[in-house]
C-alpha positions as a Python dict, from the first residue, in 0.01 Angstrom:
ca = {
    (1, 'X'): (0, 0, 0),
    (2, 'X'): (365, 51, -93),
    (3, 'X'): (279, 362, -294),
    (4, 'X'): (74, 507, -9),
    (5, 'X'): (361, 453, 234),
    (6, 'X'): (617, 601, -6),
    (7, 'X'): (407, 915, -51),
    (8, 'X'): (338, 927, 324),
    (9, 'X'): (709, 910, 403),
    (10, 'X'): (783, 1185, 150),
    (11, 'X'): (509, 1409, 290),
    (12, 'X'): (625, 1348, 648),
    (13, 'X'): (985, 1425, 549),
    (14, 'X'): (881, 1750, 380),
    (15, 'X'): (684, 1848, 690),
    (16, 'X'): (976, 1774, 922),
    (17, 'X'): (1258, 1909, 707),
    (18, 'X'): (1101, 2201, 524),
    (19, 'X'): (815, 2300, 752),
    (20, 'X'): (560, 2214, 483),
    (21, 'X'): (195, 2211, 581),
    (22, 'X'): (68, 1860, 511),
    (23, 'X'): (-291, 1741, 494),
    (24, 'X'): (-373, 1370, 469),
    (25, 'X'): (-731, 1294, 366),
    (26, 'X'): (-912, 963, 359),
    (27, 'X'): (-959, 685, 609),
    (28, 'X'): (-731, 437, 433),
    (29, 'X'): (-447, 689, 403),
    (30, 'X'): (-483, 796, 766),
    (31, 'X'): (-479, 432, 881),
    (32, 'X'): (-171, 352, 671),
    (33, 'X'): (24, 650, 805),
    (34, 'X'): (-73, 575, 1165),
    (35, 'X'): (26, 209, 1122),
    (36, 'X'): (364, 317, 978),
    (37, 'X'): (422, 550, 1273),
    (38, 'X'): (398, 863, 1059),
    (39, 'X'): (74, 1004, 1200),
    (40, 'X'): (247, 1252, 1429),
    (41, 'X'): (478, 1372, 1150),
    (42, 'X'): (214, 1544, 937),
    (43, 'X'): (21, 1863, 1008),
    (44, 'X'): (-337, 1739, 978),
    (45, 'X'): (-522, 1413, 910),
    (46, 'X'): (-890, 1373, 823),
    (47, 'X'): (-1087, 1055, 761),
    (48, 'X'): (-1321, 1247, 527),
    (49, 'X'): (-1148, 1179, 194),
    (50, 'X'): (-1383, 1307, -75),
    (51, 'X'): (-1546, 1562, 153),
    (52, 'X'): (-1203, 1694, 254),
    (53, 'X'): (-1110, 1749, -110),
    (54, 'X'): (-1439, 1923, -182),
    (55, 'X'): (-1388, 2149, 121),
    (56, 'X'): (-1037, 2242, 3),
    (57, 'X'): (-1180, 2316, -342),
    (58, 'X'): (-1424, 2562, -186),
    (59, 'X'): (-1735, 2355, -254),
    (60, 'X'): (-2009, 2422, 1),
    (61, 'X'): (-2074, 2117, 218),
    (62, 'X'): (-2425, 2091, 367),
    (63, 'X'): (-2300, 1987, 711),
    (64, 'X'): (-2054, 2275, 732),
    (65, 'X'): (-2313, 2521, 598),
    (66, 'X'): (-2558, 2410, 867),
    (67, 'X'): (-2301, 2490, 1136),
    (68, 'X'): (-2265, 2843, 998),
    (69, 'X'): (-2639, 2900, 1018),
    (70, 'X'): (-2654, 2841, 1394),
}
């Protein structure tokens, strides 16, 4: 938990100070940042950890592909 909060604080600081785009992925990470009061200091949070990473890697996700077909 301490490592998650340390990284969360660093990401939030980079977002605030440098205008970095920050993406937090995974339910546990999102919960930890919200609990620490950092949720509004990052650009985007998603509870889909593994799926978020696959999406960022460009891997086709069946649920997203189905939306494109409609």
